[in-house]
XYZ file of C-alpha atoms in Angstrom:
694
model
C 110.091 130.143 88.252
C 108.941 129.324 85.258
C 105.066 128.469 84.506
C 106.146 124.657 83.465
C 107.355 124.830 87.052
C 104.772 127.471 88.628
C 101.894 124.753 87.140
C 104.021 122.063 88.587
C 104.413 123.463 92.302
C 100.480 123.688 92.047
C 100.183 120.210 90.898
C 102.149 119.463 94.230
C 99.711 121.336 96.886
C 97.067 120.069 95.497
C 98.408 116.593 95.714
C 99.795 117.232 99.138
C 96.181 118.574 100.397
C 94.273 115.636 98.680
C 96.228 113.205 100.034
C 97.851 112.124 96.651
C 101.429 110.988 96.216
C 103.355 114.511 94.637
C 104.556 114.598 91.364
C 108.188 116.611 91.474
C 109.194 119.102 89.093
C 110.530 118.010 84.989
C 114.096 117.360 85.457
C 116.825 118.901 84.435
C 119.940 117.999 81.902
C 121.521 115.958 84.597
C 125.882 115.320 84.373
C 127.762 113.049 83.830
C 127.831 111.960 87.259
C 124.849 111.023 88.823
C 124.175 113.359 92.239
C 122.243 110.240 93.893
C 124.412 108.624 95.827
C 123.308 104.831 95.587
C 122.531 103.723 98.247
C 124.827 100.834 99.559
C 123.520 97.371 101.020
C 126.771 95.138 101.119
C 126.076 91.861 101.094
C 122.145 91.918 102.033
C 119.571 92.090 99.212
C 118.137 95.666 100.794
C 114.436 95.448 101.617
C 113.226 99.180 100.217
C 115.072 102.598 100.096
C 114.618 106.020 102.614
C 114.520 109.032 101.065
C 114.201 112.321 101.688
C 110.540 113.893 100.456
C 111.280 117.845 100.531
C 109.973 120.986 98.742
C 111.898 124.644 99.533
C 109.124 127.402 100.290
C 108.662 128.081 96.884
C 108.631 124.305 95.418
C 112.117 125.209 93.606
C 114.072 122.209 94.709
C 111.974 119.259 95.609
C 112.686 115.626 96.110
C 110.263 112.707 95.768
C 112.458 109.745 94.502
C 110.228 109.216 91.894
C 112.275 108.802 89.155
C 113.204 111.996 88.007
C 116.477 113.467 88.100
C 117.425 116.644 90.707
C 117.568 119.546 90.323
C 121.081 120.784 88.988
C 123.545 121.317 91.482
C 121.354 119.259 94.315
C 123.010 115.841 95.867
C 119.963 114.009 97.095
C 122.022 111.321 99.830
C 119.458 107.705 100.665
C 119.791 104.794 102.323
C 119.469 100.973 101.657
C 117.335 99.335 103.574
C 118.730 96.117 105.208
C 116.611 95.373 108.263
C 115.837 97.507 112.064
C 118.874 99.662 112.852
C 119.770 103.518 112.141
C 119.468 105.228 109.047
C 120.449 108.931 107.198
C 119.242 110.732 104.369
C 119.362 113.424 103.350
C 119.900 116.841 100.432
C 122.827 118.984 100.007
C 122.230 122.779 97.986
C 125.510 123.812 97.932
C 126.157 123.190 94.108
C 123.281 124.751 92.482
C 123.196 127.974 91.629
C 121.341 129.309 94.877
C 123.667 127.233 96.997
C 120.866 127.199 99.012
C 117.182 126.469 99.217
C 115.109 128.425 100.449
C 112.514 127.668 103.413
C 110.677 124.553 103.644
C 107.023 123.923 102.438
C 106.672 120.236 102.852
C 109.587 117.057 104.369
C 109.030 113.913 105.246
C 111.318 110.724 105.635
C 110.088 108.262 102.799
C 110.477 104.042 102.366
C 109.640 103.332 99.055
C 107.072 100.102 99.089
C 107.420 100.362 102.675
C 104.007 99.780 102.845
C 104.219 96.521 100.982
C 107.269 95.384 102.181
C 107.938 96.663 105.405
C 104.138 96.573 106.520
C 103.541 98.009 110.551
C 107.166 99.712 110.591
C 107.763 102.721 112.665
C 110.456 105.481 111.789
C 111.976 107.158 114.719
C 113.347 110.576 114.081
C 116.358 110.563 116.021
C 118.376 114.261 114.469
C 117.672 116.479 111.662
C 120.274 118.790 111.109
C 120.231 122.131 108.884
C 123.675 123.092 107.800
C 125.358 120.516 109.781
C 123.709 121.714 113.516
C 120.985 120.126 115.143
C 117.611 121.836 115.370
C 115.006 121.248 117.738
C 112.248 118.393 116.454
C 109.019 116.916 117.827
C 107.688 113.092 117.965
C 106.168 112.543 114.795
C 104.248 109.543 113.824
C 104.616 106.735 110.892
C 101.819 106.214 108.072
C 100.831 106.316 104.392
C 98.955 108.545 102.002
C 98.365 105.520 99.651
C 99.257 102.276 100.965
C 102.559 102.247 99.094
C 105.319 104.337 100.606
C 106.476 104.657 104.253
C 105.743 107.930 105.162
C 107.284 109.737 108.522
C 106.132 113.264 108.288
C 108.725 116.438 109.439
C 106.344 119.023 107.561
C 103.141 118.644 106.188
C 100.857 121.892 107.028
C 98.122 119.816 104.961
C 97.350 117.236 107.960
C 95.321 118.759 109.837
C 94.482 115.285 112.669
C 96.582 112.196 113.006
C 94.883 109.637 110.174
C 93.357 106.262 111.294
C 96.763 104.584 110.008
C 99.016 107.048 112.524
C 101.838 104.336 114.586
C 104.270 105.532 116.778
C 107.665 104.025 117.503
C 106.939 103.556 121.154
C 103.589 102.812 121.002
C 101.386 106.440 122.124
C 100.639 108.220 118.947
C 98.659 111.291 121.109
C 101.443 113.359 121.133
C 102.492 112.083 117.989
C 102.924 115.725 115.167
C 102.684 116.370 111.868
C 105.192 119.273 112.149
C 107.385 118.511 113.958
C 110.075 121.352 113.757
C 110.322 125.170 113.618
C 109.437 126.357 109.863
C 112.368 129.089 111.093
C 115.257 126.832 111.179
C 114.739 125.679 107.478
C 114.972 129.801 106.441
C 118.359 129.541 104.397
C 118.876 125.332 103.328
C 122.147 124.113 102.330
C 121.976 120.987 103.341
C 119.777 118.984 105.355
C 120.392 115.577 107.031
C 117.768 113.359 108.949
C 119.033 110.672 111.058
C 116.127 108.389 112.207
C 115.467 104.415 113.433
C 113.182 101.676 112.239
C 111.744 99.276 113.919
C 109.678 96.644 113.512
C 107.353 96.697 116.265
C 108.704 99.227 118.166
C 110.572 100.181 121.583
C 108.910 99.746 125.295
C 109.573 99.528 128.620
C 109.658 96.388 130.385
C 109.047 96.809 134.669
C 108.563 95.004 137.751
C 105.219 96.177 139.509
C 105.307 95.740 142.907
C 104.007 96.810 145.598
C 105.549 95.472 149.478
C 102.750 94.144 152.139
C 102.517 97.694 153.808
C 102.525 99.563 150.752
C 105.690 101.695 151.382
C 107.746 100.193 148.615
C 106.238 100.679 145.458
C 107.224 100.865 141.787
C 104.559 101.248 138.789
C 107.646 101.831 135.929
C 107.689 105.664 137.113
C 110.729 107.959 138.495
C 109.179 109.130 141.865
C 110.082 106.159 143.671
C 113.097 105.763 146.180
C 113.057 102.000 144.458
C 116.176 101.929 142.009
C 114.891 100.163 139.278
C 116.555 98.025 136.247
C 113.950 98.920 133.736
C 114.494 97.321 129.777
C 114.207 98.384 126.645
C 111.946 95.589 125.079
C 112.421 95.805 120.701
C 111.173 92.748 119.717
C 111.390 88.729 120.713
C 114.719 87.922 122.941
C 115.726 87.700 125.848
C 115.361 90.470 129.103
C 116.165 91.255 132.763
C 114.538 93.792 134.736
C 114.786 94.589 138.822
C 113.878 96.626 141.765
C 116.983 97.484 144.745
C 114.927 98.367 147.396
C 118.400 99.146 149.476
C 118.552 102.956 149.431
C 115.078 103.337 150.480
C 115.031 104.082 154.272
C 114.063 100.484 155.539
C 116.535 98.789 153.002
C 114.430 96.444 152.320
C 110.719 95.352 151.468
C 109.094 93.562 153.532
C 106.665 91.138 152.305
C 104.378 91.236 148.790
C 101.301 92.938 148.359
C 100.895 92.742 144.856
C 103.620 92.514 141.836
C 104.235 91.543 138.307
C 105.842 91.987 135.113
C 104.900 94.748 132.598
C 105.577 96.008 129.383
C 104.082 99.543 128.742
C 102.811 99.325 125.519
C 103.575 95.586 124.777
C 99.971 94.902 123.212
C 100.309 97.478 120.849
C 103.630 97.116 119.876
C 104.060 93.257 120.391
C 100.451 91.758 119.730
C 100.313 88.604 120.869
C 103.535 87.827 122.229
C 103.447 86.085 125.360
C 105.405 86.090 128.254
C 107.871 83.122 129.335
C 109.918 83.481 132.694
C 112.802 82.284 133.191
C 114.275 82.768 136.468
C 112.565 85.163 139.393
C 115.921 85.748 141.707
C 115.309 87.202 145.440
C 118.778 88.539 147.176
C 120.619 86.900 144.824
C 118.960 83.472 144.980
C 116.369 81.495 142.603
C 113.252 81.068 143.717
C 110.910 78.450 142.531
C 107.763 79.503 141.084
C 104.657 78.071 138.839
C 103.058 79.388 135.701
C 101.631 82.007 134.664
C 100.295 84.044 131.734
C 100.023 86.661 129.867
C 97.466 89.254 129.445
C 95.991 92.502 129.398
C 94.047 94.611 131.406
C 93.586 97.340 129.157
C 94.179 96.490 126.212
C 97.168 97.974 125.742
C 99.880 97.324 128.519
C 100.754 93.960 129.321
C 100.877 91.528 132.036
C 102.409 88.764 134.031
C 101.243 88.489 137.239
C 103.288 86.495 139.645
C 101.550 87.366 142.859
C 97.964 88.959 142.253
C 95.381 87.467 144.905
C 92.736 90.148 143.149
C 92.752 87.548 140.087
C 90.321 84.716 141.623
C 90.684 82.864 138.423
C 92.022 82.885 134.906
C 90.181 85.607 132.980
C 88.334 84.393 130.449
C 89.102 87.068 127.383
C 91.121 86.861 124.281
C 94.306 88.807 125.464
C 95.194 85.243 128.038
C 97.907 83.119 126.586
C 100.960 81.042 126.811
C 104.449 81.385 125.354
C 103.567 77.150 124.871
C 99.518 77.790 124.202
C 98.832 75.789 127.106
C 97.266 77.225 129.573
C 96.673 74.043 131.646
C 97.504 74.922 135.526
C 97.653 78.461 134.608
C 98.032 81.004 137.951
C 97.943 85.185 138.805
C 100.029 83.610 142.011
C 103.059 81.352 141.311
C 105.382 82.118 143.758
C 105.330 81.092 147.323
C 104.678 84.621 149.687
C 107.200 83.994 151.901
C 110.296 84.204 149.379
C 108.950 87.712 149.826
C 109.383 88.385 153.682
C 112.703 90.242 153.172
C 113.248 91.648 150.089
C 116.424 93.710 149.002
C 116.724 93.372 145.556
C 114.493 91.148 143.008
C 115.297 90.534 139.266
C 113.307 88.641 136.409
C 115.094 87.187 133.705
C 112.480 86.753 131.031
C 111.692 85.751 126.988
C 109.009 87.763 124.833
C 107.796 85.113 122.942
C 106.821 85.761 119.416
C 103.616 85.005 117.942
C 104.329 82.617 115.214
C 102.460 80.153 113.430
C 103.151 77.608 109.946
C 102.487 78.180 106.597
C 101.981 74.868 104.383
C 101.281 73.830 100.392
C 97.716 72.077 101.336
C 97.370 69.845 97.745
C 96.071 66.802 95.740
C 97.725 65.950 92.422
C 95.461 65.238 89.376
C 95.989 61.538 90.077
C 94.757 62.275 94.448
C 97.664 59.493 94.687
C 100.269 62.244 96.750
C 97.929 64.645 98.570
C 99.184 67.027 101.810
C 96.227 68.629 103.781
C 98.767 69.945 107.427
C 101.831 70.924 108.225
C 104.674 68.835 107.415
C 102.632 66.230 105.298
C 104.535 65.383 102.191
C 107.883 66.656 103.427
C 109.273 68.375 106.586
C 109.503 71.153 104.757
C 106.207 71.523 103.872
C 106.088 73.791 106.782
C 107.370 77.066 107.537
C 107.109 79.674 110.718
C 105.535 82.785 110.217
C 106.086 85.511 112.326
C 104.045 88.171 111.318
C 103.837 90.428 108.253
C 106.744 89.540 106.022
C 107.888 87.516 102.266
C 107.510 83.860 102.518
C 107.962 80.877 100.286
C 106.987 77.132 100.720
C 108.828 74.735 98.730
C 108.107 70.808 97.473
C 110.431 68.776 95.156
C 108.475 65.724 93.790
C 110.959 63.505 92.803
C 110.923 61.553 95.359
C 107.656 60.137 94.180
C 106.634 57.683 91.411
C 107.706 58.909 87.740
C 109.323 61.907 89.703
C 106.585 64.431 88.988
C 102.853 64.571 89.529
C 100.996 65.167 86.191
C 99.199 68.137 87.433
C 96.768 68.976 90.437
C 93.108 68.655 92.007
C 94.056 71.166 94.373
C 96.233 73.338 95.952
C 96.565 75.674 97.860
C 98.136 78.492 100.417
C 97.312 77.642 104.118
C 98.417 78.910 107.106
C 97.721 76.502 109.981
C 95.686 78.600 112.509
C 95.764 81.502 110.549
C 92.195 82.634 111.351
C 93.153 83.057 115.446
C 96.678 84.060 115.125
C 96.834 86.337 112.789
C 93.300 87.716 112.485
C 92.651 90.126 109.426
C 96.282 89.338 107.781
C 95.963 88.455 104.272
C 98.017 86.034 101.552
C 99.381 87.555 98.316
C 100.099 84.886 96.397
C 103.396 86.321 94.177
C 105.248 83.916 92.471
C 104.699 80.418 91.001
C 107.512 78.399 90.023
C 107.217 75.102 88.621
C 110.309 73.452 87.661
C 112.320 76.466 88.606
C 110.335 78.606 85.759
C 107.670 81.349 87.205
C 104.386 80.707 85.422
C 101.431 83.719 84.671
C 99.385 84.112 87.821
C 95.765 85.453 88.126
C 94.399 87.281 91.395
C 94.136 85.171 94.187
C 92.145 86.066 97.366
C 92.317 85.083 100.845
C 89.855 83.203 102.688
C 88.781 80.524 105.543
C 86.827 77.026 104.711
C 86.518 76.263 108.598
C 87.304 79.281 110.807
C 90.312 78.450 111.786
C 93.314 77.387 108.617
C 93.622 80.911 106.195
C 93.797 79.844 102.994
C 94.635 81.695 99.391
C 93.624 78.847 96.045
C 96.753 78.652 93.285
C 93.914 75.753 91.683
C 90.289 75.358 93.768
C 88.034 73.716 90.851
C 85.650 73.537 93.424
C 84.756 77.012 94.679
C 81.808 78.231 91.649
C 81.390 81.515 93.828
C 83.586 84.012 95.806
C 82.776 82.988 99.402
C 81.553 85.543 101.165
C 84.763 85.250 103.850
C 86.852 86.024 101.206
C 89.323 89.615 101.178
C 92.170 90.962 99.379
C 94.969 93.424 100.733
C 93.147 96.528 98.155
C 90.284 95.764 98.819
C 89.205 94.745 95.495
C 87.948 91.430 94.880
C 86.899 91.812 91.079
C 88.648 89.693 89.365
C 89.674 86.733 91.855
C 89.544 83.666 91.447
C 90.376 80.335 92.527
C 91.763 79.099 89.948
C 95.335 81.671 89.409
C 97.004 79.443 87.271
C 96.623 76.930 84.113
C 95.585 73.398 84.161
C 98.380 73.073 81.934
C 101.323 75.184 83.728
C 101.028 73.424 87.116
C 101.206 70.183 84.929
C 104.390 67.893 85.120
C 105.486 69.297 88.700
C 108.286 68.085 88.853
C 109.314 71.366 91.975
C 107.312 73.495 93.258
C 107.980 77.229 94.842
C 105.371 79.371 95.976
C 105.937 82.647 97.388
C 103.662 85.163 98.873
C 103.235 87.954 100.258
C 101.925 88.185 104.546
C 100.187 91.055 105.058
C 98.795 93.058 107.904
C 94.652 93.247 108.635
C 92.655 94.390 110.806
C 91.421 91.649 113.109
C 87.483 91.619 112.342
C 85.457 93.032 114.803
C 83.742 89.786 116.696
C 80.533 90.183 118.222
C 79.611 88.798 121.116
C 77.880 85.917 120.823
C 74.324 86.529 122.594
C 72.860 84.352 125.094
C 69.924 82.820 124.013
C 66.269 83.844 124.530
C 64.103 82.115 126.679
C 61.629 82.130 123.176
C 64.575 81.385 121.161
C 64.850 78.077 123.804
C 61.506 76.711 123.724
C 61.864 77.098 120.001
C 64.860 74.693 119.331
C 63.819 72.656 121.934
C 60.788 72.101 120.468
C 61.511 70.959 117.114
C 62.979 67.481 115.347
C 66.425 67.527 114.770
C 68.485 65.045 112.116
C 72.156 62.832 112.584
C 74.187 61.712 109.638
C 77.269 59.428 109.502
C 79.623 61.589 107.719
C 82.901 60.370 106.308
C 85.781 60.965 104.425
C 88.862 58.363 103.912
C 92.694 58.308 103.434
C 94.011 58.159 100.175
C 91.212 57.850 97.729
C 88.335 60.618 99.849
C 85.475 57.955 99.389
C 83.181 59.856 101.197
C 79.756 60.911 102.854
C 80.043 64.512 104.040
C 78.626 66.610 107.015
C 74.707 67.126 105.678
C 75.284 70.624 106.045
C 78.519 70.931 103.367
C 76.974 72.877 100.267
C 78.012 70.716 97.244
C 77.275 66.832 98.296
C 75.628 67.663 101.214
C 71.629 67.016 102.680
C 69.666 69.913 100.554
C 72.624 69.715 97.312
C 70.512 69.899 94.441
C 71.667 66.090 93.887
C 71.532 62.489 95.759
C 75.345 62.265 96.664
C 74.395 62.380 100.169
C 72.621 59.376 99.943
C 75.585 57.267 98.949
C 79.378 57.131 100.082
C 81.045 57.985 96.984
C 83.802 58.913 95.313
C 84.838 62.020 93.086
C 86.889 61.293 89.945
C 88.966 63.198 87.531
C 86.774 63.590 84.952
C 83.734 64.373 87.443
C 81.841 61.942 87.574
C 80.931 60.357 90.641
C 82.090 56.167 91.873
C 78.866 54.845 93.986
C 80.810 52.255 96.573
C 77.332 51.064 97.785
C 76.555 51.871 100.970
C 73.271 52.254 102.895
C 72.702 55.099 106.061
C 70.256 55.103 107.984
C 69.818 58.599 109.937
C 68.736 58.998 113.185
C 65.332 61.239 113.435
C 65.665 63.091 116.885
C 62.176 64.094 118.350
C 62.865 64.162 121.937
C 64.489 62.988 124.925
C 65.777 59.174 124.658
C 68.696 57.593 122.957
C 69.697 57.140 118.974
C 71.305 55.459 116.891
C 72.811 56.211 113.462
C 74.226 53.173 111.191
C 75.840 52.754 107.896
C 76.187 49.726 106.091
C 78.818 49.249 103.538
C 78.901 47.626 100.239
C 80.755 44.948 98.119
C 83.466 47.484 97.666
C 84.023 48.739 101.528
C 86.030 51.269 101.302
C 88.463 50.159 98.613
C 91.984 49.937 99.520
C 91.508 52.683 101.744
C 92.541 51.798 106.022
C 92.181 55.396 107.307
C 90.058 58.234 107.340
C 90.639 61.817 107.041
C 86.942 61.887 109.212
C 85.050 59.962 110.879
C 81.629 61.543 112.787
C 78.348 62.049 113.311
C 76.868 65.547 111.900
C 73.801 66.618 113.521
C 71.458 69.153 112.837
C 71.200 70.845 116.695
C 72.666 73.768 117.377
C 76.071 73.503 119.922
C 74.330 76.787 121.740
C 72.131 74.535 123.138
C 74.267 72.473 124.730
C 77.155 75.202 125.172
C 74.766 76.386 126.921
C 73.395 73.411 129.009
C 70.173 72.947 127.658
C 70.404 69.805 126.404
C 73.248 67.099 126.799
C 74.282 64.636 124.755
C 75.985 61.950 126.640
C 76.633 57.762 125.861
C 77.886 58.094 122.737
C 79.089 54.553 121.136
C 80.916 53.398 118.485
C 80.102 49.733 116.868
C 82.307 48.582 113.887
C 80.860 45.178 112.718
C 81.273 42.920 115.075
C 83.804 44.486 116.923
C 83.154 45.560 120.965
C 81.385 49.182 121.695
C 84.030 51.076 121.921
C 83.265 55.006 124.138
C 84.902 58.034 124.485
C 83.147 59.555 120.832
C 84.426 63.288 121.665
C 81.036 65.826 121.741
C 82.086 68.511 119.534
C 80.315 72.399 120.143
C 83.131 74.364 118.570
C 80.927 74.739 115.244
C 77.579 76.116 114.272
C 76.034 72.327 115.071
C 76.573 69.952 117.759
C 79.796 66.929 115.924
C 80.086 63.135 118.061
C 83.654 62.934 116.713
C 85.391 59.726 116.402
C 88.364 60.875 114.272
C 89.162 64.435 111.973
C 92.653 64.777 111.516
C 91.609 69.194 109.772
C 90.851 69.909 113.355
C 93.255 67.392 114.893
C 90.294 66.168 117.101
C 90.798 62.296 117.660
C 88.410 60.023 120.321
C 90.144 59.144 123.157
C 90.314 55.196 123.739
C 88.863 54.891 120.082
C 90.556 52.245 117.869
C 89.358 52.967 114.647
C 89.122 50.019 111.432
C 88.499 50.444 107.970
C 84.802 48.868 107.752
C 84.929 45.896 105.404
C 82.633 45.267 102.622
C 79.164 44.424 104.014
C 80.033 45.399 107.387
C 77.935 47.787 109.629
C 78.788 50.479 111.139
C 76.155 52.078 114.969
C 76.802 55.252 116.539
C 74.128 55.088 119.826
C 73.996 58.623 121.885
C 71.524 59.745 124.474
C 69.916 62.884 124.155
C 68.105 64.783 126.870
C 66.883 68.617 127.523
C 64.435 68.677 124.612
C 60.795 69.536 125.343
C 58.704 66.467 125.747
């Protein structure tokens, strides 16, 4: 080996030791025909390219898929990754001067840009062949050294413990290895091939847990039972069938039932957030009636749906409890009649594993505030794209139907995930391309955030953000240079069509601190304070507003007097005062209080609807949630209209709000007919507070 190769080999060793991406040796002159077999993807555009990283014992023959040419006579087989499935990668050294590589220093399967293109996907090595002969291989794991290339180590002496990002196709990493082969099998390598399967989620076992009434016939997913089980291999969302057959047991049937549930062994790890939907339960071949169950986990590993579980007195109140339709009304841990299990020869369940999904949409307002959308499906039905986890998504809007066939510019625009902070907590939005009228525009670096703890957002144009919010996050962890205006106003003008492409990237869910109950001293202090109640409104479509008291720009404590007005923000940043007056409530103890708004001569202009209409208070929600304070008998009266009840007392945020309508959070008071107050009309909220110190 010449000095250059020795030096490069030393660099390679250092790179492996430090967990860096390796640097291949300088390429030799390549023959006319490329020795790298081009991956064939058919008509489907490849998502990634798989390759075999390799260095022989002398670091003479190496391959890293880094743009270098392979050594003279060395042939490379790579694979175009088009989705889940089986693939083969390999190297052939028979054409080299030595006719073979000698030994092994390092080997791994690599996926080019896999952590970005296929985030969270896992590799299962199925077979390794050296010189055409299969060799024994232990179980490996999937990880990444650089956050870009996805890797599954085959032989890596520089690893001494599993990395933090280690993941496995079966949800178990405790038995995974970074050295999966015997070094001796690579003494002389004429060729090496690796067959592997790529999983988006993984592969796991679904089965029926069962114990009869005497605990004689049982099955818990293992082979040490006389019960014949038909289990299902679950690889993601889809339809599956599992079953038990008791005819070969001593009694020939199970008698009664003490417990039964449907389980997916490592479902919480491999299919987080997915839900079980039962389609049919058959006992002795006959369908039996069942009520609605729920999906949960006792240990944060196994996913379960109880079918008969009398040990659960009530549905658990924890984060794992969920339903395929997001509605837990009426669910139960006992969903069948016990009598149906009197004598069980066969027992089958058909079920669907329903993916966790959310909706991406563009929220926007044009520069004239004439055209806008703030919720999925608004402005156009197509302004709602289903997201089912990490991946690349595109949102497209066509403004040819608006007046003039285009919008002149944007006052605000952002990508939103409707319930992202709950559905996909910790995930990142990375806007990779914006096309205006079919042409890509230059972009700055965006960041992911949330204004309300519900909608996940990445701003395209938001001039109200002057400081990066505390909730801001980016996939690479570096907030340096991020901006809430990633394109210029000029680039976002004259928009006939817009297409926004973004990567939705897995992020570790934030650790949610358990909310501690108020102490006796805190209760004493908080119930002795004086509080305020303030009418807050925002009309539609012109955004005539009075904000909640805590809103930083125009709220009670802002460095301006806008909170005292009913106002509208103009395109040039000035404020139009609509001449309303407000009488806010000062809550100094128990009693009945009112707060009011009297419109001026301008009323609400031409607006007749509202984005929100509510009372914002500075009473801490915890006082109400923990039962120390009660707010009751809440009514609203608009002008000479009737007094209406049914106003919602909302404690979902930090402060209690009394809501008639809140379209941003899908809250609407039952039975309240909300009409825009006419000019010079008084609207009065009345409510009773109890539980405060006298």
